Amino acid sequence: MTQCDSSLADLSTQGLGSVQRYANLRRTDSEIFRLLVEQMRAESTTLKMIPSENFASLAVLEATGSILTNKYAEGYPNARYYEGNEIIDRIEQLAIDRVKALFGAEHANVQPYSGSPANQAVYRALLKPGAKFMGMPVPAGGHLTHGWKVNFSGIDYFQIPYGPDPQTGLLDYDQIRDIARRERPQLIWVGATAYPRILEYDKFAEIAREVEAYLVADIAHINGLIVGGVHPDPVPHCDVVTSTCHKLLRGPRAGFILCRVEDRYREKYHPEDSSTLAKRIDRAVFPGLQGGPHVNVIAAMAVAFKEASTEEYRQYARQVVRNCRRLAEKLLEKGYQLASGGTDNHLLLMDFRHTPHTGKEVAKALARAGIICNFNMVPGDPRKPFVTSGVRLGTPAITSMGMKEPEMDLIASWIDTVCRNLDDPDRVVGRIRQEVAELCLRFPPPGYVSVE
């Protein structure tokens, strides 16, 4: 063990006090317990900067691991296929009511197991196999389920791609309108996993209305920013909105769907079905795609929705954006290129297209220094998806730890030091790894101080 490794081992035990929370796991399965402790120590001494990761609250974790794991509840509130669900009905209805109030939606389904199944339910409810839709490809910053060729969405349906301009990194709404007019899609997805700018739902809505296409927003990455008022709200403009709960909302790993009750295009696309849009969405989730819902997860979702309804959470969402903008500003000052020239939200994309180093090289070097991010395609990327020219960094998790602008300045300096030593990262990563661990001990994440 090197001196640095020894110092990190010492640091990783500070604050991990002795409690009984995991006593049963420790007694029953010591191997899993030890691995859990290792992961907690790793995450409590590194900067979690993957934009899609965050820290759930202790209340969310407790609900997720509760006795509700034991209950089967196929169906919906007051329409179950098993008896003994009176209390479960109240739990699910509470989650539904809270998420509808949080986003101002007419209807909500909280049963999707995650974001991808939620998106799959939308396809099943709105499109027939082979139907044409518009979506942003993965290399352009979109999601697998928006039509990527290896995903069901690109296999069962026909994607018409659109994306940011390779030079500016920005969406061109006139170009998107031209594509829609030419192709006449039945559905348009608006959403991204690696687009650092505001999405203008009102402009997408104008385009969708003109070509009579369903407009569906995937807000898995930015839902908390919408709640915090630092990103436009898609609900007034879209027929359907899908999301996860485990990113900015700091909830359990789950998905949900919001939608209008009535279907404005039923006569055009579904004349044989008199159902409302809300009923078709519900049927697509169950029994169309899933069986029994994960009741423990739905309870944890209800907790997360309650936490997100507070002013404290709204302040958190605003700080996420302030932190990301500050980080972007400092990286730009140090001479780095960022996709689109900066950020309006929770993430940024460092652009290494014009350097000899790949995104994968940079991400691995940063991880060795304790800065956990991911390599990612950038608009116009000449490299292959397994190496890429970009690095994606986000601020949701480190903001949950309580970090603010001064810490962003420090993180930018560490990133700069690593990137300037990519030909020989061993010169700097050990020192920075130690400094990162020391910083993290001042900002312990929730739930990571309960094991020894």
PDB file of N, CA, C and O in Angstrom, residues 123 126-128 130-136 146 157-162 175-190 204-216 239 265 268-270:
ATOM      1  N   TYR A 123     -44.467   4.683 -26.386  1.00  0.00           N
ATOM      2  CA  TYR A 123     -44.522   4.148 -27.746  1.00  0.00           C
ATOM      3  C   TYR A 123     -45.729   3.225 -27.917  1.00  0.00           C
ATOM      4  O   TYR A 123     -46.471   3.320 -28.906  1.00  0.00           O
ATOM      5  N   LEU A 126     -49.022   5.260 -28.043  1.00  0.00           N
ATOM      6  CA  LEU A 126     -49.246   6.270 -29.082  1.00  0.00           C
ATOM      7  C   LEU A 126     -48.965   5.801 -30.499  1.00  0.00           C
ATOM      8  O   LEU A 126     -49.533   6.353 -31.452  1.00  0.00           O
ATOM      9  N   LEU A 127     -48.066   4.824 -30.667  1.00  0.00           N
ATOM     10  CA  LEU A 127     -47.630   4.455 -32.012  1.00  0.00           C
ATOM     11  C   LEU A 127     -47.877   2.983 -32.291  1.00  0.00           C
ATOM     12  O   LEU A 127     -47.859   2.153 -31.389  1.00  0.00           O
ATOM     13  N   LYS A 128     -48.057   2.674 -33.560  1.00  0.00           N
ATOM     14  CA  LYS A 128     -48.056   1.289 -34.020  1.00  0.00           C
ATOM     15  C   LYS A 128     -46.649   0.959 -34.511  1.00  0.00           C
ATOM     16  O   LYS A 128     -45.906   1.846 -34.933  1.00  0.00           O
ATOM     17  N   GLY A 130     -43.449   0.385 -36.528  1.00  0.00           N
ATOM     18  CA  GLY A 130     -43.056   0.936 -37.813  1.00  0.00           C
ATOM     19  C   GLY A 130     -43.390   2.397 -37.995  1.00  0.00           C
ATOM     20  O   GLY A 130     -42.993   3.007 -38.999  1.00  0.00           O
ATOM     21  N   ALA A 131     -44.107   2.987 -37.033  1.00  0.00           N
ATOM     22  CA  ALA A 131     -44.487   4.396 -37.163  1.00  0.00           C
ATOM     23  C   ALA A 131     -43.260   5.295 -37.123  1.00  0.00           C
ATOM     24  O   ALA A 131     -42.232   4.975 -36.527  1.00  0.00           O
ATOM     25  N   LYS A 132     -43.396   6.452 -37.744  1.00  0.00           N
ATOM     26  CA  LYS A 132     -42.298   7.407 -37.875  1.00  0.00           C
ATOM     27  C   LYS A 132     -42.355   8.430 -36.729  1.00  0.00           C
ATOM     28  O   LYS A 132     -43.414   8.960 -36.393  1.00  0.00           O
ATOM     29  N   PHE A 133     -41.201   8.689 -36.125  1.00  0.00           N
ATOM     30  CA  PHE A 133     -41.115   9.689 -35.063  1.00  0.00           C
ATOM     31  C   PHE A 133     -39.787  10.410 -35.161  1.00  0.00           C
ATOM     32  O   PHE A 133     -38.842   9.939 -35.804  1.00  0.00           O
ATOM     33  N   MET A 134     -39.688  11.551 -34.507  1.00  0.00           N
ATOM     34  CA  MET A 134     -38.445  12.314 -34.457  1.00  0.00           C
ATOM     35  C   MET A 134     -37.820  12.211 -33.074  1.00  0.00           C
ATOM     36  O   MET A 134     -38.521  12.290 -32.063  1.00  0.00           O
ATOM     37  N   GLY A 135     -36.501  12.041 -33.050  1.00  0.00           N
ATOM     38  CA  GLY A 135     -35.792  11.964 -31.784  1.00  0.00           C
ATOM     39  C   GLY A 135     -34.329  12.307 -31.972  1.00  0.00           C
ATOM     40  O   GLY A 135     -33.801  12.269 -33.082  1.00  0.00           O
ATOM     41  N   MET A 136     -33.679  12.629 -30.882  1.00  0.00           N
ATOM     42  CA  MET A 136     -32.273  12.995 -30.920  1.00  0.00           C
ATOM     43  C   MET A 136     -31.412  11.748 -30.726  1.00  0.00           C
ATOM     44  O   MET A 136     -31.538  11.056 -29.712  1.00  0.00           O
ATOM     45  N   HIS A 146     -34.831   7.111 -27.525  1.00  0.00           N
ATOM     46  CA  HIS A 146     -35.332   8.108 -28.477  1.00  0.00           C
ATOM     47  C   HIS A 146     -35.027   7.692 -29.912  1.00  0.00           C
ATOM     48  O   HIS A 146     -35.026   8.520 -30.816  1.00  0.00           O
ATOM     49  N   TYR A 157     -39.597   0.947 -34.337  1.00  0.00           N
ATOM     50  CA  TYR A 157     -40.164   2.175 -34.891  1.00  0.00           C
ATOM     51  C   TYR A 157     -39.114   2.834 -35.787  1.00  0.00           C
ATOM     52  O   TYR A 157     -37.956   2.424 -35.805  1.00  0.00           O
ATOM     53  N   PHE A 158     -39.530   3.853 -36.525  1.00  0.00           N
ATOM     54  CA  PHE A 158     -38.648   4.465 -37.520  1.00  0.00           C
ATOM     55  C   PHE A 158     -38.270   5.874 -37.072  1.00  0.00           C
ATOM     56  O   PHE A 158     -39.111   6.777 -37.063  1.00  0.00           O
ATOM     57  N   GLN A 159     -37.003   6.039 -36.672  1.00  0.00           N
ATOM     58  CA  GLN A 159     -36.550   7.333 -36.170  1.00  0.00           C
ATOM     59  C   GLN A 159     -36.153   8.287 -37.290  1.00  0.00           C
ATOM     60  O   GLN A 159     -35.415   7.907 -38.203  1.00  0.00           O
ATOM     61  N   ILE A 160     -36.625   9.518 -37.200  1.00  0.00           N
ATOM     62  CA  ILE A 160     -36.149  10.633 -38.007  1.00  0.00           C
ATOM     63  C   ILE A 160     -35.269  11.481 -37.086  1.00  0.00           C
ATOM     64  O   ILE A 160     -35.768  12.092 -36.138  1.00  0.00           O
ATOM     65  N   PRO A 161     -33.955  11.520 -37.316  1.00  0.00           N
ATOM     66  CA  PRO A 161     -33.070  12.180 -36.353  1.00  0.00           C
ATOM     67  C   PRO A 161     -33.031  13.699 -36.501  1.00  0.00           C
ATOM     68  O   PRO A 161     -33.218  14.243 -37.583  1.00  0.00           O
ATOM     69  N   TYR A 162     -32.802  14.351 -35.374  1.00  0.00           N
ATOM     70  CA  TYR A 162     -32.451  15.770 -35.344  1.00  0.00           C
ATOM     71  C   TYR A 162     -31.474  15.960 -34.198  1.00  0.00           C
ATOM     72  O   TYR A 162     -31.357  15.091 -33.322  1.00  0.00           O
ATOM     73  N   GLN A 175     -34.446  24.427 -38.453  1.00  0.00           N
ATOM     74  CA  GLN A 175     -34.077  23.171 -39.101  1.00  0.00           C
ATOM     75  C   GLN A 175     -34.975  22.031 -38.618  1.00  0.00           C
ATOM     76  O   GLN A 175     -35.404  21.174 -39.408  1.00  0.00           O
ATOM     77  N   ILE A 176     -35.274  22.020 -37.330  1.00  0.00           N
ATOM     78  CA  ILE A 176     -36.163  20.989 -36.786  1.00  0.00           C
ATOM     79  C   ILE A 176     -37.544  21.099 -37.426  1.00  0.00           C
ATOM     80  O   ILE A 176     -38.163  20.084 -37.792  1.00  0.00           O
ATOM     81  N   ARG A 177     -38.034  22.319 -37.603  1.00  0.00           N
ATOM     82  CA  ARG A 177     -39.324  22.530 -38.264  1.00  0.00           C
ATOM     83  C   ARG A 177     -39.288  22.019 -39.703  1.00  0.00           C
ATOM     84  O   ARG A 177     -40.232  21.358 -40.169  1.00  0.00           O
ATOM     85  N   ASP A 178     -38.223  22.301 -40.408  1.00  0.00           N
ATOM     86  CA  ASP A 178     -38.100  21.839 -41.797  1.00  0.00           C
ATOM     87  C   ASP A 178     -38.137  20.312 -41.871  1.00  0.00           C
ATOM     88  O   ASP A 178     -38.783  19.735 -42.755  1.00  0.00           O
ATOM     89  N   ILE A 179     -37.431  19.653 -40.955  1.00  0.00           N
ATOM     90  CA  ILE A 179     -37.434  18.187 -40.932  1.00  0.00           C
ATOM     91  C   ILE A 179     -38.843  17.664 -40.662  1.00  0.00           C
ATOM     92  O   ILE A 179     -39.317  16.728 -41.325  1.00  0.00           O
ATOM     93  N   ALA A 180     -39.531  18.263 -39.706  1.00  0.00           N
ATOM     94  CA  ALA A 180     -40.879  17.820 -39.358  1.00  0.00           C
ATOM     95  C   ALA A 180     -41.845  18.019 -40.524  1.00  0.00           C
ATOM     96  O   ALA A 180     -42.687  17.153 -40.809  1.00  0.00           O
ATOM     97  N   ARG A 181     -41.754  19.152 -41.199  1.00  0.00           N
ATOM     98  CA  ARG A 181     -42.632  19.396 -42.348  1.00  0.00           C
ATOM     99  C   ARG A 181     -42.384  18.385 -43.461  1.00  0.00           C
ATOM    100  O   ARG A 181     -43.328  17.921 -44.111  1.00  0.00           O
ATOM    101  N   ARG A 182     -41.124  18.031 -43.656  1.00  0.00           N
ATOM    102  CA  ARG A 182     -40.780  17.105 -44.734  1.00  0.00           C
ATOM    103  C   ARG A 182     -41.182  15.669 -44.388  1.00  0.00           C
ATOM    104  O   ARG A 182     -41.696  14.932 -45.235  1.00  0.00           O
ATOM    105  N   GLU A 183     -40.968  15.259 -43.147  1.00  0.00           N
ATOM    106  CA  GLU A 183     -41.142  13.854 -42.775  1.00  0.00           C
ATOM    107  C   GLU A 183     -42.518  13.539 -42.178  1.00  0.00           C
ATOM    108  O   GLU A 183     -42.926  12.380 -42.178  1.00  0.00           O
ATOM    109  N   ARG A 184     -43.219  14.544 -41.631  1.00  0.00           N
ATOM    110  CA  ARG A 184     -44.545  14.357 -41.039  1.00  0.00           C
ATOM    111  C   ARG A 184     -44.551  13.207 -40.016  1.00  0.00           C
ATOM    112  O   ARG A 184     -45.272  12.210 -40.150  1.00  0.00           O
ATOM    113  N   PRO A 185     -43.764  13.312 -38.954  1.00  0.00           N
ATOM    114  CA  PRO A 185     -43.735  12.245 -37.944  1.00  0.00           C
ATOM    115  C   PRO A 185     -45.036  12.217 -37.154  1.00  0.00           C
ATOM    116  O   PRO A 185     -45.764  13.210 -37.076  1.00  0.00           O
ATOM    117  N   GLN A 186     -45.302  11.083 -36.540  1.00  0.00           N
ATOM    118  CA  GLN A 186     -46.482  10.965 -35.683  1.00  0.00           C
ATOM    119  C   GLN A 186     -46.181  11.426 -34.260  1.00  0.00           C
ATOM    120  O   GLN A 186     -47.090  11.776 -33.513  1.00  0.00           O
ATOM    121  N   LEU A 187     -44.901  11.435 -33.898  1.00  0.00           N
ATOM    122  CA  LEU A 187     -44.496  11.795 -32.533  1.00  0.00           C
ATOM    123  C   LEU A 187     -43.143  12.498 -32.601  1.00  0.00           C
ATOM    124  O   LEU A 187     -42.300  12.144 -33.431  1.00  0.00           O
ATOM    125  N   ILE A 188     -42.956  13.476 -31.718  1.00  0.00           N
ATOM    126  CA  ILE A 188     -41.672  14.165 -31.599  1.00  0.00           C
ATOM    127  C   ILE A 188     -41.218  14.087 -30.144  1.00  0.00           C
ATOM    128  O   ILE A 188     -41.936  14.519 -29.233  1.00  0.00           O
ATOM    129  N   TRP A 189     -40.026  13.512 -29.954  1.00  0.00           N
ATOM    130  CA  TRP A 189     -39.409  13.501 -28.623  1.00  0.00           C
ATOM    131  C   TRP A 189     -38.607  14.781 -28.427  1.00  0.00           C
ATOM    132  O   TRP A 189     -37.859  15.199 -29.308  1.00  0.00           O
ATOM    133  N   VAL A 190     -38.733  15.373 -27.249  1.00  0.00           N
ATOM    134  CA  VAL A 190     -37.854  16.482 -26.877  1.00  0.00           C
ATOM    135  C   VAL A 190     -37.275  16.149 -25.502  1.00  0.00           C
ATOM    136  O   VAL A 190     -37.998  16.004 -24.519  1.00  0.00           O
ATOM    137  N   PHE A 204     -41.042  23.728 -29.792  1.00  0.00           N
ATOM    138  CA  PHE A 204     -41.339  22.358 -30.193  1.00  0.00           C
ATOM    139  C   PHE A 204     -42.850  22.156 -30.342  1.00  0.00           C
ATOM    140  O   PHE A 204     -43.308  21.448 -31.247  1.00  0.00           O
ATOM    141  N   ALA A 205     -43.630  22.765 -29.441  1.00  0.00           N
ATOM    142  CA  ALA A 205     -45.085  22.613 -29.497  1.00  0.00           C
ATOM    143  C   ALA A 205     -45.656  23.215 -30.787  1.00  0.00           C
ATOM    144  O   ALA A 205     -46.567  22.646 -31.397  1.00  0.00           O
ATOM    145  N   GLU A 206     -45.138  24.344 -31.205  1.00  0.00           N
ATOM    146  CA  GLU A 206     -45.581  24.952 -32.460  1.00  0.00           C
ATOM    147  C   GLU A 206     -45.313  24.006 -33.637  1.00  0.00           C
ATOM    148  O   GLU A 206     -46.161  23.825 -34.513  1.00  0.00           O
ATOM    149  N   ILE A 207     -44.127  23.407 -33.648  1.00  0.00           N
ATOM    150  CA  ILE A 207     -43.757  22.483 -34.722  1.00  0.00           C
ATOM    151  C   ILE A 207     -44.668  21.255 -34.691  1.00  0.00           C
ATOM    152  O   ILE A 207     -45.174  20.807 -35.732  1.00  0.00           O
ATOM    153  N   ALA A 208     -44.887  20.693 -33.498  1.00  0.00           N
ATOM    154  CA  ALA A 208     -45.712  19.495 -33.380  1.00  0.00           C
ATOM    155  C   ALA A 208     -47.146  19.761 -33.819  1.00  0.00           C
ATOM    156  O   ALA A 208     -47.754  18.931 -34.510  1.00  0.00           O
ATOM    157  N   ARG A 209     -47.696  20.898 -33.433  1.00  0.00           N
ATOM    158  CA  ARG A 209     -49.065  21.223 -33.838  1.00  0.00           C
ATOM    159  C   ARG A 209     -49.169  21.358 -35.351  1.00  0.00           C
ATOM    160  O   ARG A 209     -50.149  20.923 -35.966  1.00  0.00           O
ATOM    161  N   GLU A 210     -48.161  21.973 -35.960  1.00  0.00           N
ATOM    162  CA  GLU A 210     -48.197  22.195 -37.403  1.00  0.00           C
ATOM    163  C   GLU A 210     -48.269  20.885 -38.176  1.00  0.00           C
ATOM    164  O   GLU A 210     -48.945  20.801 -39.210  1.00  0.00           O
ATOM    165  N   VAL A 211     -47.566  19.858 -37.698  1.00  0.00           N
ATOM    166  CA  VAL A 211     -47.547  18.576 -38.422  1.00  0.00           C
ATOM    167  C   VAL A 211     -48.461  17.542 -37.760  1.00  0.00           C
ATOM    168  O   VAL A 211     -48.453  16.370 -38.158  1.00  0.00           O
ATOM    169  N   GLU A 212     -49.227  17.955 -36.751  1.00  0.00           N
ATOM    170  CA  GLU A 212     -50.148  17.076 -36.020  1.00  0.00           C
ATOM    171  C   GLU A 212     -49.428  15.854 -35.457  1.00  0.00           C
ATOM    172  O   GLU A 212     -49.804  14.706 -35.695  1.00  0.00           O
ATOM    173  N   ALA A 213     -48.397  16.127 -34.707  1.00  0.00           N
ATOM    174  CA  ALA A 213     -47.624  15.076 -34.052  1.00  0.00           C
ATOM    175  C   ALA A 213     -47.772  15.194 -32.544  1.00  0.00           C
ATOM    176  O   ALA A 213     -47.858  16.304 -31.998  1.00  0.00           O
ATOM    177  N   TYR A 214     -47.799  14.040 -31.873  1.00  0.00           N
ATOM    178  CA  TYR A 214     -47.731  14.065 -30.413  1.00  0.00           C
ATOM    179  C   TYR A 214     -46.384  14.665 -30.004  1.00  0.00           C
ATOM    180  O   TYR A 214     -45.350  14.360 -30.602  1.00  0.00           O
ATOM    181  N   LEU A 215     -46.401  15.491 -28.972  1.00  0.00           N
ATOM    182  CA  LEU A 215     -45.156  16.025 -28.421  1.00  0.00           C
ATOM    183  C   LEU A 215     -44.928  15.372 -27.060  1.00  0.00           C
ATOM    184  O   LEU A 215     -45.777  15.463 -26.168  1.00  0.00           O
ATOM    185  N   VAL A 216     -43.783  14.709 -26.926  1.00  0.00           N
ATOM    186  CA  VAL A 216     -43.449  13.994 -25.690  1.00  0.00           C
ATOM    187  C   VAL A 216     -42.119  14.510 -25.168  1.00  0.00           C
ATOM    188  O   VAL A 216     -41.111  14.486 -25.877  1.00  0.00           O
ATOM    189  N   ASP A 239     -48.123  16.595 -24.845  1.00  0.00           N
ATOM    190  CA  ASP A 239     -49.165  15.594 -24.633  1.00  0.00           C
ATOM    191  C   ASP A 239     -48.769  14.645 -23.520  1.00  0.00           C
ATOM    192  O   ASP A 239     -49.604  14.240 -22.708  1.00  0.00           O
ATOM    193  N   TYR A 265     -55.336  13.874 -30.720  1.00  0.00           N
ATOM    194  CA  TYR A 265     -55.189  13.268 -32.042  1.00  0.00           C
ATOM    195  C   TYR A 265     -55.818  11.874 -32.120  1.00  0.00           C
ATOM    196  O   TYR A 265     -55.466  11.081 -32.994  1.00  0.00           O
ATOM    197  N   LYS A 268     -57.411  11.011 -35.484  1.00  0.00           N
ATOM    198  CA  LYS A 268     -56.443  10.873 -36.563  1.00  0.00           C
ATOM    199  C   LYS A 268     -55.661   9.566 -36.479  1.00  0.00           C
ATOM    200  O   LYS A 268     -55.461   8.870 -37.490  1.00  0.00           O
ATOM    201  N   TYR A 269     -55.201   9.221 -35.266  1.00  0.00           N
ATOM    202  CA  TYR A 269     -54.296   8.087 -35.123  1.00  0.00           C
ATOM    203  C   TYR A 269     -54.911   6.853 -34.461  1.00  0.00           C
ATOM    204  O   TYR A 269     -54.398   5.747 -34.618  1.00  0.00           O
ATOM    205  N   HIS A 270     -55.994   7.030 -33.696  1.00  0.00           N
ATOM    206  CA  HIS A 270     -56.592   5.907 -32.969  1.00  0.00           C
ATOM    207  C   HIS A 270     -58.118   5.935 -33.084  1.00  0.00           C
ATOM    208  O   HIS A 270     -58.830   5.880 -32.069  1.00  0.00           O
TER     209      HIS A 270
END
